[in-house]
mmCIF file of C-alpha atoms in Angstrom:
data_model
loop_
_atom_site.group_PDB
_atom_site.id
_atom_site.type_symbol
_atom_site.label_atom_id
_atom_site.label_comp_id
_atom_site.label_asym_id
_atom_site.label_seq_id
_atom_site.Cartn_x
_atom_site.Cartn_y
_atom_site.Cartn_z
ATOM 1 C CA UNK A 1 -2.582 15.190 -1.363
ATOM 2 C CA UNK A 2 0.884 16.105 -3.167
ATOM 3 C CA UNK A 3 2.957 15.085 -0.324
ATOM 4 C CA UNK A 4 0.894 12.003 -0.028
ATOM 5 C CA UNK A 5 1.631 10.926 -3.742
ATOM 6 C CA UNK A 6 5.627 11.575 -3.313
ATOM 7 C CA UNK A 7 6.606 11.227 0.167
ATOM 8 C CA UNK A 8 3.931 8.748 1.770
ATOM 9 C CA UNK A 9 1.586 8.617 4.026
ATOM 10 C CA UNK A 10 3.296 9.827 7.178
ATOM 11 C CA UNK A 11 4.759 13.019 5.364
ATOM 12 C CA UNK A 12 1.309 13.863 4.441
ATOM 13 C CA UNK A 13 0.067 13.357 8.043
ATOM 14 C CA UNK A 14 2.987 15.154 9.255
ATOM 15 C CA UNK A 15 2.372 18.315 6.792
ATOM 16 C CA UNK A 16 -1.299 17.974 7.445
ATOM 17 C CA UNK A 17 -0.669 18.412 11.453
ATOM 18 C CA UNK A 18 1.832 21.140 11.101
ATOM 19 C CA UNK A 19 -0.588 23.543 9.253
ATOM 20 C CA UNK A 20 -3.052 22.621 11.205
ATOM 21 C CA UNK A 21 -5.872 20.734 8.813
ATOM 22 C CA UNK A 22 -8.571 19.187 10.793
ATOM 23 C CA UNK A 23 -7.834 15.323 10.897
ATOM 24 C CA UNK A 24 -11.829 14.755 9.989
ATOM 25 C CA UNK A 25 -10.396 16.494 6.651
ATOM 26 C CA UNK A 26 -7.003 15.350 6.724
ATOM 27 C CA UNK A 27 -7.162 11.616 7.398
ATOM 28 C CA UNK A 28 -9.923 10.803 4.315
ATOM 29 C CA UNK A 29 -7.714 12.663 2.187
ATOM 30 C CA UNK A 30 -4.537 11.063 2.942
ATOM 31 C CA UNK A 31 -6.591 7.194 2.608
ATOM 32 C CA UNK A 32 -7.823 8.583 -0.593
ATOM 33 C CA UNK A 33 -5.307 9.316 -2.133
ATOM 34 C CA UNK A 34 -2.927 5.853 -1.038
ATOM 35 C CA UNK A 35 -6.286 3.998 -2.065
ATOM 36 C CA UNK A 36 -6.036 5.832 -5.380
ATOM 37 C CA UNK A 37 -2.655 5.754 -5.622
ATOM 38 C CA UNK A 38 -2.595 1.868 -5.375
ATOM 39 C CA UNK A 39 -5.008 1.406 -8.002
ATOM 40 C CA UNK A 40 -2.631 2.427 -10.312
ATOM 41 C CA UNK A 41 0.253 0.960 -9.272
ATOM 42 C CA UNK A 42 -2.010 -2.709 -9.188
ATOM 43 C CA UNK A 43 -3.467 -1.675 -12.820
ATOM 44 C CA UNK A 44 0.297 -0.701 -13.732
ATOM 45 C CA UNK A 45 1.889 -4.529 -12.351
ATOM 46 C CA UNK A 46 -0.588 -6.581 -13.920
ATOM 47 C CA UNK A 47 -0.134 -4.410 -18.006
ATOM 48 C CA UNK A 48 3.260 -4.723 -17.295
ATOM 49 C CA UNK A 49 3.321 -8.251 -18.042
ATOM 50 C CA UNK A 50 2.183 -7.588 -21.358
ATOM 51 C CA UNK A 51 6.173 -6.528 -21.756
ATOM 52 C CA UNK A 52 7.813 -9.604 -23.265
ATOM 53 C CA UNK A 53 11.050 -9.635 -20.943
ATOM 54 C CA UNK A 54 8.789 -8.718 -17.658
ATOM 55 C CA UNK A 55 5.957 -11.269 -18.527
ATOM 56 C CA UNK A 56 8.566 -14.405 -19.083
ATOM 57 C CA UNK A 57 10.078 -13.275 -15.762
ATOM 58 C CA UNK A 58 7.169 -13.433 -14.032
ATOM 59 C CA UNK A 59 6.087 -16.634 -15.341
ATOM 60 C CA UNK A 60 9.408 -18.038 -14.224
ATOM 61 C CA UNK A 61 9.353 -16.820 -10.406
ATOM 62 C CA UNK A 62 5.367 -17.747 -10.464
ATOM 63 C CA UNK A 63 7.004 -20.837 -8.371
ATOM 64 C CA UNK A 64 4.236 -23.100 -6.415
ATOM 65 C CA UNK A 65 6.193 -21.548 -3.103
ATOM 66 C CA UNK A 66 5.490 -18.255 -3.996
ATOM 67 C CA UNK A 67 2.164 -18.923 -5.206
ATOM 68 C CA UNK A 68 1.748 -20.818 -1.564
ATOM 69 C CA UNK A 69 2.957 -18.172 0.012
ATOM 70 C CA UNK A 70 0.364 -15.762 -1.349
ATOM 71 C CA UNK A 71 -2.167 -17.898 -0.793
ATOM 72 C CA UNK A 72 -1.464 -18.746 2.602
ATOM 73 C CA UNK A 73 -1.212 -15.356 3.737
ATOM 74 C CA UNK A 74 -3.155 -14.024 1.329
ATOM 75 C CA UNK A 75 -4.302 -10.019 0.337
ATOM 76 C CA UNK A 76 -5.634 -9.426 3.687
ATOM 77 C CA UNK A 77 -2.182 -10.444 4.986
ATOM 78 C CA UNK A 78 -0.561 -8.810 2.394
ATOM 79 C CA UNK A 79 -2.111 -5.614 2.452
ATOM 80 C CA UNK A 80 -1.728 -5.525 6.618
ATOM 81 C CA UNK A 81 1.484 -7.442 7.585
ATOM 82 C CA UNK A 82 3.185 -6.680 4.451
ATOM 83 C CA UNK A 83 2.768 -3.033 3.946
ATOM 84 C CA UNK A 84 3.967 -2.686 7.484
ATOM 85 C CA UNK A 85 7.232 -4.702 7.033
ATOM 86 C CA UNK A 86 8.216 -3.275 2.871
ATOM 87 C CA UNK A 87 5.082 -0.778 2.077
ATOM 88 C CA UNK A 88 1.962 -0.784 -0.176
ATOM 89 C CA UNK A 89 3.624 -1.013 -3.407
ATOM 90 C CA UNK A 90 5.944 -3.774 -3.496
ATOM 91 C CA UNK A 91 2.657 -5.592 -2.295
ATOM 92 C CA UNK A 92 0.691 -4.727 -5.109
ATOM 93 C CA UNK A 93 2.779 -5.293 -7.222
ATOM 94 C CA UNK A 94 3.755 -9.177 -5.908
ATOM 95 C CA UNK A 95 0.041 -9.857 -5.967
ATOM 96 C CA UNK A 96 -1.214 -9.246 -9.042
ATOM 97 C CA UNK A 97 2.304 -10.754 -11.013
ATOM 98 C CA UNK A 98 1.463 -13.577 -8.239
ATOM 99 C CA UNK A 99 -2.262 -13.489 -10.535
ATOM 100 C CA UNK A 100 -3.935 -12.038 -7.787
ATOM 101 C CA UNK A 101 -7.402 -10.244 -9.172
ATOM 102 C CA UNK A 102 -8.292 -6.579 -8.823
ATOM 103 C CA UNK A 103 -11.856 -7.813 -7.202
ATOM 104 C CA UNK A 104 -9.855 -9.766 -4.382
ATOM 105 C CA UNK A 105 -7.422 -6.212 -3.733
ATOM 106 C CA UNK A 106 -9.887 -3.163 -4.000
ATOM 107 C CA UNK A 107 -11.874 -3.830 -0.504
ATOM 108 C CA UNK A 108 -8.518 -5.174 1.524
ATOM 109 C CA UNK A 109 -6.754 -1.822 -0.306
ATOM 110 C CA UNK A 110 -9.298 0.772 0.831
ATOM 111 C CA UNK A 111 -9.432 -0.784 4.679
ATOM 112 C CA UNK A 112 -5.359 -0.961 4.526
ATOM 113 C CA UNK A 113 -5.268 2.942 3.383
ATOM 114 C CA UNK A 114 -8.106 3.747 6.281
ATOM 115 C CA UNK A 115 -5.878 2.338 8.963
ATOM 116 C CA UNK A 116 -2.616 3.319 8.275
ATOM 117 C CA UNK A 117 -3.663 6.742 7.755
ATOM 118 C CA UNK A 118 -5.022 6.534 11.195
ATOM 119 C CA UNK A 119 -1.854 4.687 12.295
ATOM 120 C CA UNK A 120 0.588 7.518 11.087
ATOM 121 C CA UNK A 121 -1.664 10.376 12.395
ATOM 122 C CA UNK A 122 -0.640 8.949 15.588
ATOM 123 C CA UNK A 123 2.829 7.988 15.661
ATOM 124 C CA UNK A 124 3.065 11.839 14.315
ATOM 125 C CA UNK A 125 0.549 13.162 17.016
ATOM 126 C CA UNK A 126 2.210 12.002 19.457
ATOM 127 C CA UNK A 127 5.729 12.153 18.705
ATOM 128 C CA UNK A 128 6.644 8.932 18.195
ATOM 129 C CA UNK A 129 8.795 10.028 15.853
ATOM 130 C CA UNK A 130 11.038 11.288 18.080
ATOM 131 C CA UNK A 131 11.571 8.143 19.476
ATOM 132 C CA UNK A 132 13.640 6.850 16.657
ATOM 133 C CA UNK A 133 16.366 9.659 17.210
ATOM 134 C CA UNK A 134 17.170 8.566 20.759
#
């Protein structure tokens, strides 16, 4: 779970395949721990509103077409499309200063986590990665 938690997903997967973990162990680990992982950083965005400086920022980039935005596209797009284009926490964090509510993230979160952990394990299975150093 450590390399989860400070290198991402894939360098999990990728440590997980090189010392040979089963992926019926590895894979629930690694969406565990991203699921876990962006819990916090969710919890994290919306208390750190509660900062004077952060909060009136917020409020002042809470525009209606970024509030359209996110509500044309959504968490579900959010949490697929986005964290595919910029990652899971940038998203998370945009959401909830965007007043998105932890009971609209948690089910969207866990699915997102599910699928790109089965995504990475394989682009790293099957060497994808070596793709990007032609």
């Amino acid at each position: 779970m450590t390399p989860n938690l400070i290198l991402g997903p894939s360098a999990a997967i990728g440590v997980g395949i090189a010392a040979h973990y089963d992926p019926w162990l590895l894979l629930p680990v690694v969406a565990v721990a991203g699921y876990v992982e962006g819990l916090a950083v969710a919890w994290i965005a919306c208390e750190s509103t509660r900062i004077d400086f952060i909060g009136k920022w917020v409020a002042r980039m809470r525009t209606p077409r970024s509030t359209a935005l996110a509500d044309r596209w959504g968490v579900w797009g959010g949490l697929t499309l986005g964290c595919a284009l910029v990652g899971q926490e940038p998203i998370l964090v945009a959401l909830r200063w965007l007043g998105v509510d932890m009971r609209r993230i948690w089910l969207p979160l866990a699915i997102s986590n599910a699928v790109f952990a089965v995504l990475y394990y394989a682009i790293v299975w099957f060497g994808f990665d070596q793709v990007a150093k032609f």
